[in-house]
C-alpha positions as YAML, in Angstrom:
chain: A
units: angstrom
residues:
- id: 1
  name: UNK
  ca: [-58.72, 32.26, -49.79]
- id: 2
  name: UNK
  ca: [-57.76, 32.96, -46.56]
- id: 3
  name: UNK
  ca: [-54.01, 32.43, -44.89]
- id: 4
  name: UNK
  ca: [-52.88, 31.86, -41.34]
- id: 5
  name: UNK
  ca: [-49.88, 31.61, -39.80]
- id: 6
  name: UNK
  ca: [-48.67, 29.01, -37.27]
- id: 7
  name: UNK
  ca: [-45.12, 28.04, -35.58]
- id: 8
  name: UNK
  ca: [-43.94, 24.64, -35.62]
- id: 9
  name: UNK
  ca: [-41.24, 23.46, -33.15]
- id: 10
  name: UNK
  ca: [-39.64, 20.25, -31.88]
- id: 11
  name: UNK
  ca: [-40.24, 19.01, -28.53]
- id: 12
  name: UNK
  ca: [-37.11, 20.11, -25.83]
- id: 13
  name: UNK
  ca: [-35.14, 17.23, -25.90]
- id: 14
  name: UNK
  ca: [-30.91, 16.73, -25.29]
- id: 15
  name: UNK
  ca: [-29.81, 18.11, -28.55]
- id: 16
  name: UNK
  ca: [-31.66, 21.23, -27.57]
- id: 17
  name: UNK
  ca: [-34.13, 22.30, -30.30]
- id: 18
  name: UNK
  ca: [-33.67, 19.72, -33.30]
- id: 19
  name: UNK
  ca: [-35.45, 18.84, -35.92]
- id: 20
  name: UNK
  ca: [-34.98, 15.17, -37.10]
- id: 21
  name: UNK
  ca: [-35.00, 14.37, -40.96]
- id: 22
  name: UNK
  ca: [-38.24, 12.40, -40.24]
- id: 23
  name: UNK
  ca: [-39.63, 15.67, -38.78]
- id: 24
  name: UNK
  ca: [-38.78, 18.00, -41.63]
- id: 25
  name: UNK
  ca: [-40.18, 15.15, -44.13]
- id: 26
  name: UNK
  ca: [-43.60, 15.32, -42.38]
- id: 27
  name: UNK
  ca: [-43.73, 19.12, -42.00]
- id: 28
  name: UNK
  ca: [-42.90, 19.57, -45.65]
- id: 29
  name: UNK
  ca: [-45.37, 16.33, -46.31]
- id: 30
  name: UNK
  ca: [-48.35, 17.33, -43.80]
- id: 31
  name: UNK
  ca: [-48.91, 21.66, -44.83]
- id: 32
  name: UNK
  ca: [-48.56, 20.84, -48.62]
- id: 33
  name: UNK
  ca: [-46.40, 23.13, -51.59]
- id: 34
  name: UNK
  ca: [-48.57, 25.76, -51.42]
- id: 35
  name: UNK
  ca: [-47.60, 26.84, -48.04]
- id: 36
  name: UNK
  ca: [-44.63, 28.84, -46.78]
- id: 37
  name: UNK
  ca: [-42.23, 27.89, -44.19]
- id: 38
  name: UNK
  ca: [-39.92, 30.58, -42.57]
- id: 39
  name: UNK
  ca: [-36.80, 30.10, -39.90]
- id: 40
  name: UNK
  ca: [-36.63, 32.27, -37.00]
- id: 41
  name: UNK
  ca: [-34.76, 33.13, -34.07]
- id: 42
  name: UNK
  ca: [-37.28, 31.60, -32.03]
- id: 43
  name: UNK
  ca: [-36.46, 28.21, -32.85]
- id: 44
  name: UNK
  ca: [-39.19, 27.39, -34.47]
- id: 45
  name: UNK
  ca: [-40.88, 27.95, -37.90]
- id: 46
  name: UNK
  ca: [-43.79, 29.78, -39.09]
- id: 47
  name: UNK
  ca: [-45.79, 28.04, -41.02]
- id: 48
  name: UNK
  ca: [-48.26, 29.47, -43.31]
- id: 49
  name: UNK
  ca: [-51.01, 28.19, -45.16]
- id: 50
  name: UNK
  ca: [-54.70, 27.89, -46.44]
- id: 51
  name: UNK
  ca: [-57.18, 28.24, -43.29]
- id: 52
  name: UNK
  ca: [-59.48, 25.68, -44.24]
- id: 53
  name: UNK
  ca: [-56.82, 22.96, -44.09]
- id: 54
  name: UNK
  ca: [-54.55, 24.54, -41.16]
- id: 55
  name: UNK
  ca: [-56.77, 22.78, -38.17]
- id: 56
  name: UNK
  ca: [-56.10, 19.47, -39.86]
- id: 57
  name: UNK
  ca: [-52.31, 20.33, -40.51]
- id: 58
  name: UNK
  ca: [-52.10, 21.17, -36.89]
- id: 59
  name: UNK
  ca: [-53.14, 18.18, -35.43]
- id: 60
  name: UNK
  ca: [-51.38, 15.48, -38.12]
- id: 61
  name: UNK
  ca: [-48.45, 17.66, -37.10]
- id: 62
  name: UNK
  ca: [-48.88, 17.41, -33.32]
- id: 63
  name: UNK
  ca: [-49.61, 13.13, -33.97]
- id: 64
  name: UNK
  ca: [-46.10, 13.34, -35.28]
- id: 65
  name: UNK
  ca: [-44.71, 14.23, -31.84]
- id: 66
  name: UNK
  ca: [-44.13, 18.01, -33.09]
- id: 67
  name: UNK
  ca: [-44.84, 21.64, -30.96]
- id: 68
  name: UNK
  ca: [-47.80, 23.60, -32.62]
- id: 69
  name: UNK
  ca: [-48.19, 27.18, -31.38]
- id: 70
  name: UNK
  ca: [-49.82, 30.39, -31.71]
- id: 71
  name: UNK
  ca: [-47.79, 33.41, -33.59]
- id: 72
  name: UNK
  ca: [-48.16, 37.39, -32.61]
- id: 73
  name: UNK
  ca: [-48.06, 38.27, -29.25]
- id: 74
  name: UNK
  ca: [-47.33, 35.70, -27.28]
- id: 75
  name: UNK
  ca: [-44.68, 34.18, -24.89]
- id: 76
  name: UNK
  ca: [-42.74, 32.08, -27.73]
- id: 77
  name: UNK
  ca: [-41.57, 28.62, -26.98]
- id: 78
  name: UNK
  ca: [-38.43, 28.45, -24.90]
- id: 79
  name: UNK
  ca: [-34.98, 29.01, -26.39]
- id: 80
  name: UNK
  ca: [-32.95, 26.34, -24.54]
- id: 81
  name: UNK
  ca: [-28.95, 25.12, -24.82]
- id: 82
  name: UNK
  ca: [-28.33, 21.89, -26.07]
- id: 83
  name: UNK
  ca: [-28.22, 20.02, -22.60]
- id: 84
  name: UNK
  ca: [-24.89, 18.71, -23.17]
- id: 85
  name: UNK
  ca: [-23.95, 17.45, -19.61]
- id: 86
  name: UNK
  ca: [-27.04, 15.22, -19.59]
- id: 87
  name: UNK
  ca: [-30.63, 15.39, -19.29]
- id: 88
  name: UNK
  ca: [-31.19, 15.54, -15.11]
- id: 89
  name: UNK
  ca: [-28.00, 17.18, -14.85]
- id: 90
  name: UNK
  ca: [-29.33, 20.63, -16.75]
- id: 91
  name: UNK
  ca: [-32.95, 20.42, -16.08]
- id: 92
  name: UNK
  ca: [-34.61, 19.04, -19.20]
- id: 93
  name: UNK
  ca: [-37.74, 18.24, -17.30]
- id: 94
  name: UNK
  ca: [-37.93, 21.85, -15.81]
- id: 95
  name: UNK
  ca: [-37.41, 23.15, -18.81]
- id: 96
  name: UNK
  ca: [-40.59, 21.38, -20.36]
- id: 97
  name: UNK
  ca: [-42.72, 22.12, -17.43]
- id: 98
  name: UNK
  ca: [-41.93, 25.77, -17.40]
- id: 99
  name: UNK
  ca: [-42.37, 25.92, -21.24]
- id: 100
  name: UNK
  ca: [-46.17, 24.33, -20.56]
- id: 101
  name: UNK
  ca: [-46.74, 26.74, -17.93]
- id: 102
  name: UNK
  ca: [-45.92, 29.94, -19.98]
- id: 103
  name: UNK
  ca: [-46.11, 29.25, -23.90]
- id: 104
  name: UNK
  ca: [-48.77, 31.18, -25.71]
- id: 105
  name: UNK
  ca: [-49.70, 33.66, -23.19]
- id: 106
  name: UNK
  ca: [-51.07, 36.70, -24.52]
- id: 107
  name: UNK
  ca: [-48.49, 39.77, -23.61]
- id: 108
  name: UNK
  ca: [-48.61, 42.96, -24.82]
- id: 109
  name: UNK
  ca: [-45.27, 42.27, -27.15]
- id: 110
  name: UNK
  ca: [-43.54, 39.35, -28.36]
- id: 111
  name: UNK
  ca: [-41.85, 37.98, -25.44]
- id: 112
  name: UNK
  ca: [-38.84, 35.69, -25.49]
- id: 113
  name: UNK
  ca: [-37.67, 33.55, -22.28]
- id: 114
  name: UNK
  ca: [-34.38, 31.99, -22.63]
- id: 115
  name: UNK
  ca: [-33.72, 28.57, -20.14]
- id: 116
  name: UNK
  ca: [-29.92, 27.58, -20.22]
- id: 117
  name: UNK
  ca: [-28.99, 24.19, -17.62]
- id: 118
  name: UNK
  ca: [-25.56, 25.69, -16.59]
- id: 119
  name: UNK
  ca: [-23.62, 29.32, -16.02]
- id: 120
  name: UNK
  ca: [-22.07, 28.82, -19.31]
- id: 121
  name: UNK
  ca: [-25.16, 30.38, -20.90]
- id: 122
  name: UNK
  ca: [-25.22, 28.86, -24.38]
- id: 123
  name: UNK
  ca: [-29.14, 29.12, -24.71]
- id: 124
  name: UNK
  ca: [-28.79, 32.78, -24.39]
- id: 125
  name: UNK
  ca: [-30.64, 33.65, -21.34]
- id: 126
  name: UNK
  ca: [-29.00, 37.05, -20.77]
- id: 127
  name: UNK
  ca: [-30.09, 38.60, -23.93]
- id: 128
  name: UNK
  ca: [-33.67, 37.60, -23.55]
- id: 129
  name: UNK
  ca: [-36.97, 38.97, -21.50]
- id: 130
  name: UNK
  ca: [-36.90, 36.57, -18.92]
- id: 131
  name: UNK
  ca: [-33.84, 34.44, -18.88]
- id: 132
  name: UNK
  ca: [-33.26, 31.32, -16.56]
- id: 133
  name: UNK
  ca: [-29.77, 29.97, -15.46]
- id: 134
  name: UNK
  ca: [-29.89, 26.37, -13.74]
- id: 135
  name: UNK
  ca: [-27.02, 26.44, -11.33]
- id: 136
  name: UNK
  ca: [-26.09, 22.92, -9.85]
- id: 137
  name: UNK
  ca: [-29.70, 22.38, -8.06]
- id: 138
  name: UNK
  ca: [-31.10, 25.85, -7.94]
- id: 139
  name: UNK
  ca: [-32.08, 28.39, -10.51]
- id: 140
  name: UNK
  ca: [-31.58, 32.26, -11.31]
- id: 141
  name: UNK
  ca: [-34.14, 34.03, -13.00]
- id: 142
  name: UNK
  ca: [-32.86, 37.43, -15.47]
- id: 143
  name: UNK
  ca: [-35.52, 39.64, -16.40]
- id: 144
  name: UNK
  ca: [-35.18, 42.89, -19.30]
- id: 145
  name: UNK
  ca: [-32.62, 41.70, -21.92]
- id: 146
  name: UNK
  ca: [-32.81, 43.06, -24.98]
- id: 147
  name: UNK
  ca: [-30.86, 42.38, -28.34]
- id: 148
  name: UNK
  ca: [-32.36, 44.56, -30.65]
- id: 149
  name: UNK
  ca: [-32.38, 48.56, -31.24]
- id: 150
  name: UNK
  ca: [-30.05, 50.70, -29.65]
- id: 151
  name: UNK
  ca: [-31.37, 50.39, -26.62]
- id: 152
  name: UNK
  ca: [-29.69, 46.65, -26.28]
- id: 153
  name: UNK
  ca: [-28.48, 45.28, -22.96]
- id: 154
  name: UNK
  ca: [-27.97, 42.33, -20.40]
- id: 155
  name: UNK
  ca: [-31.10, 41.23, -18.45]
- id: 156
  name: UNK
  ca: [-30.60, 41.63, -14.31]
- id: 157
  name: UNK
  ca: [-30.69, 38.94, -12.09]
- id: 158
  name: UNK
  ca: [-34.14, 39.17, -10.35]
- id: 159
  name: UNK
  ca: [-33.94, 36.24, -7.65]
- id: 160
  name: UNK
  ca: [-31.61, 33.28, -7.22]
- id: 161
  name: UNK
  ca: [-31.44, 30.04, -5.18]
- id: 162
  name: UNK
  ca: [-35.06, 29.22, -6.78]
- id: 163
  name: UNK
  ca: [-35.99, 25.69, -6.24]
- id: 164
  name: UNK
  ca: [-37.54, 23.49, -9.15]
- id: 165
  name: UNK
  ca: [-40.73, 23.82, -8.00]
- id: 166
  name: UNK
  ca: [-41.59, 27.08, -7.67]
- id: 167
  name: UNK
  ca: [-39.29, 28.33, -10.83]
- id: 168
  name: UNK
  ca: [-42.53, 27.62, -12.75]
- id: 169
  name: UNK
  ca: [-44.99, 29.66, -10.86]
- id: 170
  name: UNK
  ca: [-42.59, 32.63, -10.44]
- id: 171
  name: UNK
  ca: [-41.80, 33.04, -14.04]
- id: 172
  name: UNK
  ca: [-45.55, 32.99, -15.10]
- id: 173
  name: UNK
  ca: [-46.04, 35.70, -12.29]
- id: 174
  name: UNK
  ca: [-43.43, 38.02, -13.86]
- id: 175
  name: UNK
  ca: [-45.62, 37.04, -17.47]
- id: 176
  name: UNK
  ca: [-48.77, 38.21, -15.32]
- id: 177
  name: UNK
  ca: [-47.00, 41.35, -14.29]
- id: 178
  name: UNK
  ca: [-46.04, 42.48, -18.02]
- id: 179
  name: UNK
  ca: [-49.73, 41.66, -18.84]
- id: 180
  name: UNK
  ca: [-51.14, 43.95, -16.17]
- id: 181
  name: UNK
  ca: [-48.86, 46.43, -16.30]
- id: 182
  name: UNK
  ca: [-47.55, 46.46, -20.02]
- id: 183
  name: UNK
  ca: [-48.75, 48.58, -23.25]
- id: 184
  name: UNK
  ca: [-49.64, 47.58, -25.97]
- id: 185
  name: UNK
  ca: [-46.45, 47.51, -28.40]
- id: 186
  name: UNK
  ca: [-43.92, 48.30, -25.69]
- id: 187
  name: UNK
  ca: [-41.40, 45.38, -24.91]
- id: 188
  name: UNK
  ca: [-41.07, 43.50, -21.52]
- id: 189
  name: UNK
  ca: [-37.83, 45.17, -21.25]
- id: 190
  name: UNK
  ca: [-39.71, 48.96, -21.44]
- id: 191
  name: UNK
  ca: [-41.49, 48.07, -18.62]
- id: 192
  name: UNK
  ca: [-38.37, 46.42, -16.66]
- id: 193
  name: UNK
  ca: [-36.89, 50.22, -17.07]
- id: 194
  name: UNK
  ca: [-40.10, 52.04, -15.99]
- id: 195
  name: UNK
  ca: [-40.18, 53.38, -12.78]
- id: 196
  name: UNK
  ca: [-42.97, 53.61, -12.08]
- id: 197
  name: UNK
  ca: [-43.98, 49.81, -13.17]
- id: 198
  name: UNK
  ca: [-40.82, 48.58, -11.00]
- id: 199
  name: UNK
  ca: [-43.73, 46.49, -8.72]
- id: 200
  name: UNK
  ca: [-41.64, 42.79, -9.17]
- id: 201
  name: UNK
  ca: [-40.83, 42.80, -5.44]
- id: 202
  name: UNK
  ca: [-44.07, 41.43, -4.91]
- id: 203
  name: UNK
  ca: [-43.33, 38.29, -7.07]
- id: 204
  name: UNK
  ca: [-40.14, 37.27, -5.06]
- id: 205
  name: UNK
  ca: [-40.81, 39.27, -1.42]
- id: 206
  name: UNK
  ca: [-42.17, 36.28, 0.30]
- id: 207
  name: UNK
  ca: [-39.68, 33.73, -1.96]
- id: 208
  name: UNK
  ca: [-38.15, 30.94, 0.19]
- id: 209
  name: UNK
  ca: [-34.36, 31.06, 0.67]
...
């Protein structure tokens, strides 16, 4: 019988990415004991289980108010803070509409965007492909972070003073960039270091200050 794989996440709320008890009962209740369920740093789980009832499992999951998305290469779901200084205050609502915009999107890698509503950082933006700061009504956008190998290091700051409105569209043209101009099995940040690939300046040339 046949196994796929899934990922399962809450919907970005204040709290940042949490799972209620009510949402762990019906995960646990909805894919059955003979599935597995792993934790990753993605902030979400994988879910796997028998194809023929995954389709079903997906949608009772997604009636429950939950995230269902596509593993492998794909932008992941956003890692976000915890939106601690309120909801408008940090951005929740551009955080969900840039999350729309982007997740799933077939890239040549994994690819892992970070969104954080203040310079304090704490959903980890530096350390991830494409990281986003919110800075009182503006945003900065990182690109090339890196945490793993030995080849780890801080993402740059690509443009700042980005209004809500276009942070969207911007981010999914740096996405559109790594899927033009990326290999297959190289990270976001291999390309960021290319020189030959360094062809961003057309994504924030004409950007409104």
């Amino acid at each position: 019988m046949n196994r796929v794989t899934f990922a399962v996440s809450p919907e970005i709320r204040v709290g940042g990415t949490v799972f209620t008890p009510k949402d762990m009962i019906a995960i646990g209740q909805i894919v059955g004991d003979d599935a597995q369920i792993e934790l990753t740093t993605f902030q979400q789980l994988i879910v796997e289980m028998n194809e023929e009832k995954s389709e079903e499992a997906k949608k009772a999951l997604r009636d429950k108010g939950l995230c269902v998305y596509e593993t492998g290469s794909v932008v992941k779901n956003l890692s976000v803070c915890t939106f601690c200084k309120g909801a408008e205050e940090e951005g929740l609502l551009a955080a969900r509409n840039l999350n729309d915009s982007i997740v799933g999107m077939t890239v040549p890698f994994t690819m892992r965007v970070g969104y954080t509503g203040c310079p304090n950082a704490c959903g980890e933006p530096l350390v991830k492909d494409i990281g986003i700061v919110k800075r009182k009504e503006t945003f900065e956008i990182y690109v090339g972070g890196q945490t793993k190998t030995l080849e780890a290091k801080m993402a740059e700051l690509l443009v700042d003073q980005v209004k809500e409105e276009d942070l969207s569209p911007i981010v999914k043209s740096v996405v559109t960039l790594y899927q033009e101009k990326g290999k297959s099995g190289r990270s976001f940040s291999n390309l960021c270091k290319d020189t030959e690939s360094r062809t961003f300046e057309r994504i924030w040339v004409c950007h409104p200050k």
